[in-house]
Amino acid sequence: MSLPLLLFFIQFLSPSPQQFPRPCTTPDVLRSKRCCPVWPGDGSVCGSLSGRGFCQDVTVSDLPNGPQYPHSGLDDREQWPLVFYNQTCQCAGNYMGFDCGECKFGYFGANCGERRESVRKNIFQLSVSERQRFISYLNLAKTTVSPDYMIVTGVYSQMNNGSTPMFTNISVYDLFVWMHYYVSRDALLGGPGNVWADIDFAHESAAFLPWHRVYLLFWEHEIRKLTGDFNFTIPYWDWRDAQDCQVCTDELMGARSPLNPNLISPSSVFSSWKVICSQPEDYNQREVLCDGSPEGPLLRNPGNHDPNRVPRLPTSADVESVLSLTEYETGLMDRRANMSFRNALEGFASPETGLAVTGQSLMHNSLHVFMNGSMSSVQGSANDPIFLLHHAFIDSIFEQWLRRHQPPRTHYPTANAPIGHNDGFYMVPFIPLYRNGDYFLSTKALGYEYAYLQDPSQRFVQEFLTPYLEQAQQIWRWLLAAGLLGAAVAGIIATIITVACRRRLKRRKSSAYGERQPLLNSSEEEGSTSCQTTL
């Protein structure tokens, strides 16, 4: 095997960037605060011998945050990741990963020099086999313990300066449920129930869209690594003008149970799923973090929500109105922002007027409330796999806005946004480190596209021609076998008819030899014509 090919396989088999990498959960690493693992490809720290990266000090932004969180030094996430690590791998070129063993989004190959563009499709445009494969991948991720990552189950102050690590195993799917919980959980201020709720590093401000973009990209990557299917992409649900939960069928994300309207149909694999991180009030009261323990069945009762809070699901007109807003962030850059594209798309402002509203959940938020179950609580919402379909479509609307208005990076706030949302803040809880502002850019730069945003010719190929070709590819052996069988049957029938005709001719000839005056039309030529007609 050639060296480039060997490095290519090592790259896919090595751990991808996530929180918390197993190599960085030991007492030695936590005490030294140095998360710089060895890359297996060359046996050096951060792949330095191959020029992939180096172990360097972490420098965090010192620009001011907004007034929403007035505390300092009380939460492990405040200057991410300094409480846990002050040195990490800094990767060069197109390399990425906590050990620099992977490629940046949109690149692949032994040296990460080849470009790729994946296409995310409408879930209703997937072939039957693609849908089944998606469901099976979800269930595999739910039932497979992550070999590369662990979750933290306590705050750093409880770890005796790193000497007593508090980490535990988690499944591949639940890792991402936990991450969504951890980034949005309340800050523990000390004492039962003493928390600060007005803090969220991924919602209610500028980082909402870039953070979820990175989240989906990493989820997609983990599924590819788990299954070996490197062509996998997350499908999206285009819910514009929907009157009900179109994906809530047993063929897709699970229908409603006939026995209990709050549960998933027993015919769906999701009926056996258990949720985690769904009891934030209990954690706050006990001053603990979610530890990934199962807490009951997946809940969903779409449409049976408070109609005053969500009068209807978003329409095509609503989406178009939100896209017409030209400013990404305004004012205090939180849920009170007026005429802000981010705030309107997230659902804290009216799509018609752009003005912030209270007492209603619109756009993105409306889908969460509409599901009326596990997806309706921010911290535990990723328990429901519909979360992925929903956020993929939200990401596509973000992409539409970027293409339409082409904002420079300076439109993303550099200071005074709520904590965790400034341009230079590193996304919680990702290791290695990714700045919010780095993902305020088009999906094309990140190596993926949405089928409905492609030009008409590409869209025809993706949505109509490709599914038929894929189905034909799957059944071509059966078609060939059927053709051969049909030809064989036709040949047998033709042989039988030919033999019968020859015997008939033979009898006629024998009869003709016995006559003094043969019949006028009894000839070999007539017999031949008759046989051809029969055949």
Coordinates of C-alpha atoms in Angstrom, one line a residue:
M1 CA 0.0 0.0 0.0
S2 CA 1.4 3.4 -0.9
L3 CA 2.2 6.0 1.8
P4 CA -0.5 8.5 0.6
L5 CA -3.2 5.8 0.6
L6 CA -2.1 4.6 4.1
L7 CA -2.3 8.2 5.4
F8 CA -5.7 8.5 3.8
F9 CA -7.1 5.6 5.7
I10 CA -5.5 6.7 9.0
Q11 CA -7.1 10.1 8.6
F12 CA -10.6 8.5 8.4
L13 CA -10.0 6.1 11.2
S14 CA -8.6 8.7 13.6
P15 CA -10.8 10.5 16.0
S16 CA -12.5 13.7 14.8
P17 CA -12.8 16.9 16.7
Q18 CA -15.3 16.8 19.5
Q19 CA -15.7 17.4 23.3
F20 CA -14.1 15.7 25.2
P21 CA -11.5 13.6 23.4
R22 CA -10.5 10.6 25.5
P23 CA -6.8 11.4 25.3
C24 CA -7.6 14.7 27.1
T25 CA -9.6 13.3 30.0
T26 CA -6.7 11.9 32.1
P27 CA -5.5 13.4 35.4
D28 CA -2.1 14.3 33.8
V29 CA -3.7 16.2 30.9
L30 CA -6.2 18.0 33.2
R31 CA -3.5 19.0 35.7
S32 CA -1.2 20.3 32.9
K33 CA -4.1 21.7 30.9
R34 CA -2.4 20.5 27.8
C35 CA -4.7 18.9 25.3
C36 CA -2.3 18.0 22.5
P37 CA -2.7 14.4 21.5
V38 CA -0.3 12.4 19.4
W39 CA -1.4 11.9 15.8
P40 CA -1.1 8.1 15.0
G41 CA -0.1 8.9 11.4
D42 CA 3.4 9.8 12.3
G43 CA 3.6 9.3 16.1
S44 CA 4.1 13.0 16.9
V45 CA 2.2 15.5 18.9
C46 CA -0.4 17.2 16.7
G47 CA 1.2 15.6 13.6
S48 CA 4.1 18.1 13.8
L49 CA 6.6 15.8 12.0
S50 CA 4.2 15.8 9.0
G51 CA 3.7 19.6 9.2
R52 CA 0.0 19.1 10.2
G53 CA 0.1 21.3 13.3
F54 CA 1.7 22.2 16.6
C55 CA 0.8 22.4 20.3
Q56 CA 0.3 26.1 21.1
D57 CA -1.1 28.3 23.8
V58 CA -4.8 29.2 23.6
T59 CA -5.5 32.9 23.3
V60 CA -9.0 34.0 24.0
S61 CA -10.7 37.3 23.0
D62 CA -10.7 40.0 25.7
L63 CA -13.4 42.1 24.0
P64 CA -16.3 42.9 26.2
N65 CA -19.5 40.9 26.3
G66 CA -23.1 42.2 26.7
P67 CA -24.8 42.9 30.0
Q68 CA -26.9 39.7 30.0
Y69 CA -24.5 37.7 32.2
P70 CA -23.0 39.9 34.9
H71 CA -20.8 37.3 36.6
S72 CA -17.2 36.3 36.2
G73 CA -15.2 33.2 37.1
L74 CA -18.3 31.1 38.1
D75 CA -18.9 29.0 35.0
D76 CA -16.5 26.6 33.2
R77 CA -17.6 27.9 29.8
E78 CA -16.9 31.6 30.4
Q79 CA -13.5 31.7 28.5
W80 CA -13.8 28.4 26.7
P81 CA -11.7 26.3 27.0
L82 CA -9.3 27.8 29.5
V83 CA -10.8 26.2 32.6
F84 CA -9.9 22.8 31.2
Y85 CA -7.1 23.4 28.7
N86 CA -4.8 26.3 27.9
Q87 CA -2.8 24.5 25.2
T88 CA -4.4 22.7 22.2
C89 CA -3.3 21.6 18.7
Q90 CA -3.3 24.4 16.2
C91 CA -3.6 22.9 12.7
A92 CA -2.0 24.2 9.5
G93 CA -3.4 24.4 6.0
N94 CA -6.4 22.3 5.4
Y95 CA -5.8 20.1 8.4
M96 CA -8.3 19.9 11.3
G97 CA -9.0 17.8 14.4
F98 CA -7.9 17.7 18.0
D99 CA -4.7 15.9 16.8
C100 CA -4.7 17.6 13.4
G101 CA -5.4 14.1 11.9
E102 CA -8.4 15.2 9.8
C103 CA -9.3 17.5 7.0
K104 CA -11.2 20.8 7.1
F105 CA -14.8 20.7 6.0
G106 CA -14.9 20.4 2.2
Y107 CA -11.5 18.7 1.8
F108 CA -10.3 15.1 1.8
G109 CA -7.4 13.0 0.7
A110 CA -4.1 11.9 2.3
N111 CA -2.9 15.5 2.4
C112 CA -6.3 17.2 2.5
G113 CA -5.7 18.7 -0.9
E114 CA -8.8 17.5 -2.7
R115 CA -12.1 19.4 -2.7
R116 CA -15.5 17.8 -2.3
E117 CA -19.1 19.1 -2.2
S118 CA -21.8 17.0 -0.6
V119 CA -25.5 17.6 -1.2
R120 CA -28.1 17.6 1.5
K121 CA -31.5 16.4 0.1
N122 CA -35.1 16.9 1.0
I123 CA -36.1 13.8 3.1
F124 CA -39.1 13.3 0.7
Q125 CA -36.7 13.1 -2.3
L126 CA -34.7 10.3 -0.8
S127 CA -35.1 6.8 -2.3
V128 CA -36.7 4.1 -0.2
S129 CA -33.2 2.6 0.5
E130 CA -31.8 6.0 1.4
R131 CA -34.6 6.6 3.9
Q132 CA -34.1 3.2 5.5
R133 CA -30.4 3.7 5.6
F134 CA -30.8 7.1 7.4
I135 CA -33.1 5.5 10.0
S136 CA -30.7 2.6 10.6
Y137 CA -27.7 5.0 10.9
L138 CA -29.6 7.0 13.6
N139 CA -30.3 3.8 15.6
L140 CA -26.8 2.6 15.2
A141 CA -25.5 5.9 16.6
K142 CA -28.0 5.7 19.5
T143 CA -26.8 2.2 20.5
T144 CA -23.1 2.5 19.9
V145 CA -20.8 3.8 22.6
S146 CA -18.5 6.4 21.3
P147 CA -15.0 5.0 21.2
D148 CA -13.3 8.4 21.0
Y149 CA -15.2 10.8 23.3
M150 CA -16.5 11.2 26.8
I151 CA -18.8 13.7 28.5
V152 CA -17.9 15.7 31.6
T153 CA -20.3 15.0 34.6
G154 CA -19.1 17.7 37.0
V155 CA -17.7 21.2 37.1
Y156 CA -13.9 21.6 37.2
S157 CA -14.0 22.9 40.8
Q158 CA -15.2 19.4 41.8
M159 CA -12.2 17.7 40.1
N160 CA -9.5 18.6 42.7
N161 CA -7.5 20.6 40.1
G162 CA -7.9 17.7 37.6
S163 CA -6.7 15.0 39.9
T164 CA -10.1 13.3 40.1
P165 CA -11.6 13.5 36.5
M166 CA -15.3 13.4 36.2
F167 CA -16.1 11.9 32.8
T168 CA -18.2 9.0 31.6
N169 CA -19.0 7.1 28.4
I170 CA -21.8 8.1 26.0
S171 CA -23.3 6.8 22.8
V172 CA -22.4 8.5 19.5
Y173 CA -26.0 10.0 19.2
D174 CA -26.3 11.0 22.8
L175 CA -22.9 12.7 22.7
F176 CA -24.6 15.4 20.6
V177 CA -27.7 15.5 22.8
W178 CA -25.4 16.2 25.7
M179 CA -23.4 18.8 23.8
H180 CA -26.6 20.7 23.0
Y181 CA -27.6 20.5 26.7
Y182 CA -24.1 21.6 27.9
V183 CA -24.0 24.7 25.7
S184 CA -27.4 25.9 26.8
R185 CA -27.6 24.9 30.4
D186 CA -28.0 27.4 33.3
A187 CA -25.0 28.6 35.1
L188 CA -24.6 27.1 38.6
L189 CA -23.9 29.9 41.1
G190 CA -23.7 27.8 44.3
G191 CA -26.5 26.4 46.4
P192 CA -29.5 24.3 45.5
G193 CA -31.5 26.0 42.7
N194 CA -29.2 29.0 42.7
V195 CA -28.6 29.5 38.9
W196 CA -28.4 32.2 36.3
A197 CA -30.8 31.3 33.5
D198 CA -30.0 34.2 31.1
I199 CA -27.0 32.5 29.6
D200 CA -26.8 30.4 26.5
F201 CA -23.7 30.0 24.3
A202 CA -25.6 28.8 21.2
H203 CA -29.1 30.5 21.3
E204 CA -30.7 33.9 21.6
S205 CA -27.9 35.8 19.9
A206 CA -25.4 35.9 17.0
A207 CA -23.8 32.5 17.4
F208 CA -27.2 30.7 17.0
L209 CA -26.7 30.0 13.3
P210 CA -22.9 29.5 13.1
W211 CA -22.9 27.2 16.1
H212 CA -25.6 24.9 14.8
R213 CA -23.9 24.9 11.4
V214 CA -20.8 23.4 13.0
Y215 CA -22.9 21.1 15.1
L216 CA -24.6 19.6 12.1
L217 CA -21.3 19.2 10.2
F218 CA -19.7 17.3 13.1
W219 CA -22.8 15.1 13.5
E220 CA -22.6 14.3 9.8
H221 CA -19.0 13.5 10.1
E222 CA -19.5 11.2 13.1
I223 CA -22.1 9.2 11.2
R224 CA -19.8 8.8 8.3
K225 CA -17.0 7.6 10.5
L226 CA -19.3 5.2 12.4
T227 CA -20.9 3.7 9.2
G228 CA -18.0 4.0 6.7
D229 CA -20.5 5.8 4.4
F230 CA -18.6 8.9 3.5
N231 CA -21.3 10.0 1.1
F232 CA -23.8 10.4 3.9
T233 CA -25.5 13.8 4.3
I234 CA -28.2 14.9 6.7
P235 CA -31.6 15.3 5.0
Y236 CA -33.8 18.3 5.6
W237 CA -37.5 18.8 6.2
D238 CA -38.9 21.7 4.2
W239 CA -41.8 22.5 6.6
R240 CA -43.0 25.7 4.7
D241 CA -46.8 25.7 4.6
A242 CA -47.1 22.4 6.4
Q243 CA -50.3 21.8 8.3
D244 CA -49.0 18.9 10.4
C245 CA -45.9 16.8 11.1
Q246 CA -45.3 15.4 7.6
V247 CA -42.3 13.4 8.8
C248 CA -44.2 11.8 11.7
T249 CA -44.8 8.4 9.9
D250 CA -43.5 5.0 10.8
E251 CA -41.5 5.0 7.5
L252 CA -39.7 8.1 8.7
M253 CA -39.4 9.6 12.2
G254 CA -42.2 7.6 13.8
A255 CA -46.0 8.0 13.9
R256 CA -48.1 8.8 17.0
S257 CA -48.7 5.8 19.2
P258 CA -52.4 4.6 19.1
L259 CA -52.0 3.7 22.8
N260 CA -50.6 7.0 24.1
P261 CA -50.6 10.2 22.0
N262 CA -47.5 11.4 23.8
L263 CA -45.4 8.4 22.6
I264 CA -44.0 7.1 19.4
S265 CA -45.7 4.3 17.5
P266 CA -44.5 0.8 18.5
S267 CA -43.9 0.2 14.8
S268 CA -41.1 2.8 14.8
V269 CA -37.6 2.0 16.1
F270 CA -37.7 5.4 17.9
S271 CA -40.4 4.1 20.3
S272 CA -37.6 2.2 22.1
W273 CA -35.3 5.3 22.4
K274 CA -34.6 6.7 25.9
V275 CA -33.9 10.4 26.4
I276 CA -31.1 12.1 28.4
C277 CA -30.5 15.6 29.8
S278 CA -34.3 16.2 29.9
Q279 CA -34.6 17.4 33.6
P280 CA -32.7 20.7 33.9
E281 CA -34.7 21.8 37.0
D282 CA -33.7 18.7 38.9
Y283 CA -30.0 19.2 37.9
N284 CA -30.2 22.8 39.1
Q285 CA -31.7 21.8 42.4
R286 CA -29.1 19.1 43.0
E287 CA -26.3 21.3 41.7
V288 CA -25.1 18.7 39.2
L289 CA -24.7 18.3 35.5
C290 CA -26.5 15.8 33.2
D291 CA -24.5 12.6 33.3
G292 CA -26.1 10.9 30.3
S293 CA -28.3 8.5 32.2
P294 CA -31.6 7.4 30.5
E295 CA -34.6 9.3 31.8
G296 CA -37.6 7.8 30.0
P297 CA -39.1 7.4 26.5
L298 CA -38.9 9.9 23.7
L299 CA -42.0 12.1 23.9
R300 CA -43.8 13.8 21.0
N301 CA -47.4 14.9 20.5
P302 CA -47.3 17.2 17.5
G303 CA -50.1 19.7 17.1
N304 CA -51.4 19.4 20.6
H305 CA -49.6 22.4 21.9
D306 CA -50.7 25.9 23.1
P307 CA -52.2 27.5 20.0
N308 CA -51.8 30.9 21.5
R309 CA -48.1 30.4 21.6
V310 CA -47.8 28.9 18.1
P311 CA -50.9 29.8 16.0
R312 CA -49.5 28.0 12.9
L313 CA -46.3 26.6 11.3
P314 CA -44.2 29.1 9.2
T315 CA -45.3 29.7 5.6
S316 CA -43.3 30.4 2.5
A317 CA -44.3 34.1 2.9
D318 CA -42.8 34.1 6.4
V319 CA -39.5 32.7 5.2
E320 CA -39.4 35.3 2.4
S321 CA -40.1 38.1 4.8
V322 CA -37.3 37.0 7.1
L323 CA -34.9 36.7 4.2
S324 CA -35.7 40.3 3.3
L325 CA -34.2 41.6 6.5
T326 CA -30.8 43.1 5.7
E327 CA -29.2 43.3 9.2
Y328 CA -27.8 40.2 10.9
E329 CA -27.9 41.6 14.4
T330 CA -29.2 44.8 16.0
G331 CA -29.5 46.5 19.3
L332 CA -28.7 44.4 22.3
M333 CA -28.2 41.4 20.0
D334 CA -30.5 39.1 22.1
R335 CA -34.1 38.0 22.0
R336 CA -35.2 41.7 22.1
A337 CA -33.5 42.6 18.9
N338 CA -35.7 44.3 16.2
M339 CA -35.2 44.0 12.5
S340 CA -32.5 41.3 13.0
F341 CA -32.4 38.5 10.6
R342 CA -31.0 36.1 13.2
N343 CA -33.7 37.0 15.8
A344 CA -36.5 36.7 13.3
L345 CA -35.3 33.4 12.0
E346 CA -34.7 32.0 15.5
G347 CA -38.3 32.9 16.3
F348 CA -38.2 35.8 18.8
A349 CA -39.4 38.4 16.3
S350 CA -42.3 38.6 13.9
P351 CA -41.5 37.6 10.4
E352 CA -44.0 40.1 9.1
T353 CA -42.8 43.2 11.0
G354 CA -39.3 42.2 12.2
L355 CA -40.2 43.4 15.6
A356 CA -39.5 41.4 18.8
V357 CA -42.5 39.7 20.4
T358 CA -43.2 38.1 23.7
G359 CA -45.5 35.2 24.5
Q360 CA -45.2 33.6 21.0
S361 CA -42.8 31.2 19.4
L362 CA -42.3 31.8 15.7
M363 CA -40.2 30.5 12.8
H364 CA -37.5 28.1 14.2
N365 CA -39.0 28.2 17.7
S366 CA -42.5 27.3 16.5
L367 CA -41.4 23.9 15.3
H368 CA -39.9 23.0 18.7
V369 CA -43.1 24.0 20.5
F370 CA -45.3 22.4 17.9
M371 CA -43.7 19.0 18.5
N372 CA -45.0 19.2 22.1
G373 CA -42.6 16.8 23.7
S374 CA -38.8 16.1 24.1
M375 CA -38.0 18.6 21.3
S376 CA -39.9 21.4 23.1
S377 CA -37.2 21.9 25.8
V378 CA -34.1 23.7 24.6
Q379 CA -31.6 21.7 26.7
G380 CA -33.0 18.3 25.7
S381 CA -34.4 19.1 22.3
A382 CA -31.7 17.1 20.4
N383 CA -33.2 13.9 21.8
D384 CA -35.7 13.9 19.0
P385 CA -34.1 13.1 15.7
I386 CA -36.5 15.5 14.0
F387 CA -34.2 18.1 15.5
L388 CA -31.6 17.3 12.8
L389 CA -34.1 17.6 9.9
H390 CA -35.4 20.9 11.3
H391 CA -32.0 22.5 11.9
A392 CA -30.8 21.4 8.5
F393 CA -33.6 23.4 6.9
I394 CA -32.9 26.4 9.2
D395 CA -29.3 26.2 8.1
S396 CA -30.5 26.3 4.5
I397 CA -32.4 29.5 5.1
F398 CA -29.3 31.0 6.7
E399 CA -27.5 30.0 3.5
Q400 CA -30.1 31.7 1.4
W401 CA -29.7 34.9 3.4
L402 CA -25.9 34.8 3.0
R403 CA -26.1 34.4 -0.8
R404 CA -28.7 37.1 -1.2
H405 CA -27.1 39.8 0.9
Q406 CA -23.4 38.7 0.8
P407 CA -22.5 40.4 4.1
P408 CA -18.8 40.9 4.9
R409 CA -17.5 39.3 8.1
T410 CA -17.6 42.8 9.8
H411 CA -21.5 42.4 9.9
Y412 CA -20.9 39.7 12.6
P413 CA -20.6 41.4 16.0
T414 CA -17.1 41.5 17.4
A415 CA -18.0 42.8 20.9
N416 CA -20.9 43.5 23.3
A417 CA -22.9 40.4 22.2
P418 CA -24.1 38.2 25.0
I419 CA -21.3 36.0 26.4
G420 CA -20.2 33.3 24.0
H421 CA -21.5 35.1 20.9
N422 CA -18.8 37.6 19.9
D423 CA -16.9 36.8 16.6
G424 CA -13.7 35.8 18.4
F425 CA -15.3 33.5 21.0
Y426 CA -14.5 29.8 20.7
M427 CA -17.6 27.6 20.4
V428 CA -18.6 25.7 23.5
P429 CA -17.9 22.8 23.9
F430 CA -15.8 22.0 20.8
I431 CA -12.2 20.8 21.0
P432 CA -10.3 21.8 18.8
L433 CA -11.3 25.4 18.8
Y434 CA -13.6 27.1 16.3
R435 CA -14.5 30.8 16.3
N436 CA -18.1 31.9 15.8
G437 CA -17.1 34.3 13.0
D438 CA -15.2 31.7 11.0
Y439 CA -18.6 30.1 10.1
F440 CA -20.3 33.2 9.0
L441 CA -19.7 32.1 5.4
S442 CA -21.3 30.1 2.6
T443 CA -21.8 26.4 2.7
K444 CA -19.9 26.2 -0.6
A445 CA -16.7 27.1 1.3
L446 CA -17.5 24.3 3.8
G447 CA -18.0 21.6 1.1
Y448 CA -21.8 21.1 1.1
E449 CA -24.9 22.3 -0.7
Y450 CA -28.7 22.0 -0.4
A451 CA -30.5 20.3 -3.3
Y452 CA -33.2 23.0 -3.6
L453 CA -30.6 25.8 -3.8
Q454 CA -28.8 24.3 -6.7
D455 CA -29.3 25.6 -10.2
P456 CA -32.1 23.9 -12.2
S457 CA -29.9 21.4 -14.1
Q458 CA -28.1 20.3 -10.9
R459 CA -31.4 20.1 -9.1
F460 CA -32.9 17.9 -11.8
V461 CA -30.0 15.5 -11.6
Q462 CA -30.1 15.4 -7.7
E463 CA -33.8 15.2 -7.1
F464 CA -35.1 13.2 -10.1
L465 CA -32.4 11.5 -12.1
T466 CA -30.1 10.4 -9.4
P467 CA -32.8 8.5 -7.3
Y468 CA -33.9 6.6 -10.4
L469 CA -30.3 5.7 -11.3
E470 CA -29.6 4.6 -7.7
Q471 CA -32.7 2.4 -7.7
A472 CA -31.7 0.9 -11.1
Q473 CA -28.2 0.3 -9.8
Q474 CA -29.7 -1.6 -6.9
I475 CA -32.0 -3.8 -9.0
W476 CA -30.0 -4.2 -12.2
R477 CA -29.0 -7.8 -11.3
W478 CA -32.7 -8.6 -11.0
L479 CA -33.5 -6.9 -14.3
L480 CA -30.7 -8.8 -16.0
A481 CA -31.9 -12.1 -14.6
A482 CA -35.5 -11.3 -15.6
G483 CA -34.3 -10.5 -19.1
L484 CA -32.3 -13.7 -19.4
L485 CA -35.2 -15.7 -18.0
G486 CA -37.6 -14.1 -20.4
A487 CA -35.3 -14.8 -23.3
A488 CA -34.9 -18.4 -22.3
V489 CA -38.7 -18.9 -22.0
A490 CA -39.2 -17.3 -25.4
G491 CA -36.6 -19.5 -26.9
I492 CA -38.1 -22.6 -25.4
I493 CA -41.6 -21.6 -26.7
A494 CA -40.2 -20.8 -30.2
T495 CA -38.4 -24.2 -30.3
I496 CA -41.6 -26.1 -29.3
I497 CA -43.6 -24.2 -32.0
T498 CA -40.9 -24.8 -34.6
V499 CA -40.7 -28.6 -33.8
A500 CA -44.5 -28.8 -34.0
C501 CA -44.6 -27.0 -37.4
R502 CA -42.0 -29.3 -38.8
R503 CA -43.9 -32.4 -37.7
R504 CA -47.0 -30.9 -39.3
L505 CA -45.1 -30.3 -42.6
K506 CA -43.8 -33.8 -42.5
R507 CA -47.3 -35.3 -42.2
R508 CA -48.6 -33.2 -45.1
K509 CA -45.7 -34.3 -47.3
S510 CA -46.4 -37.9 -46.6
S511 CA -50.1 -37.4 -47.4
A512 CA -49.1 -35.7 -50.7
Y513 CA -47.0 -38.6 -51.9
G514 CA -50.0 -40.9 -51.6
E515 CA -52.2 -38.8 -53.9
R516 CA -52.4 -39.1 -57.7
Q517 CA -53.3 -35.4 -58.1
P518 CA -52.0 -33.4 -55.1
L519 CA -54.3 -30.7 -53.8
L520 CA -53.8 -27.3 -55.6
N521 CA -52.7 -25.4 -52.4
S522 CA -51.0 -28.3 -50.6
S523 CA -47.4 -27.4 -51.0
E524 CA -44.2 -27.0 -49.0
E525 CA -44.4 -23.2 -49.5
E526 CA -47.9 -23.1 -48.0
G527 CA -46.8 -25.2 -45.0
S528 CA -43.8 -22.8 -44.4
T529 CA -46.1 -19.8 -44.5
S530 CA -48.5 -21.4 -42.1
C531 CA -45.8 -22.2 -39.7
Q532 CA -44.4 -18.6 -39.8
T533 CA -47.9 -17.3 -39.2
T534 CA -48.3 -19.5 -36.2
L535 CA -44.9 -18.6 -34.8

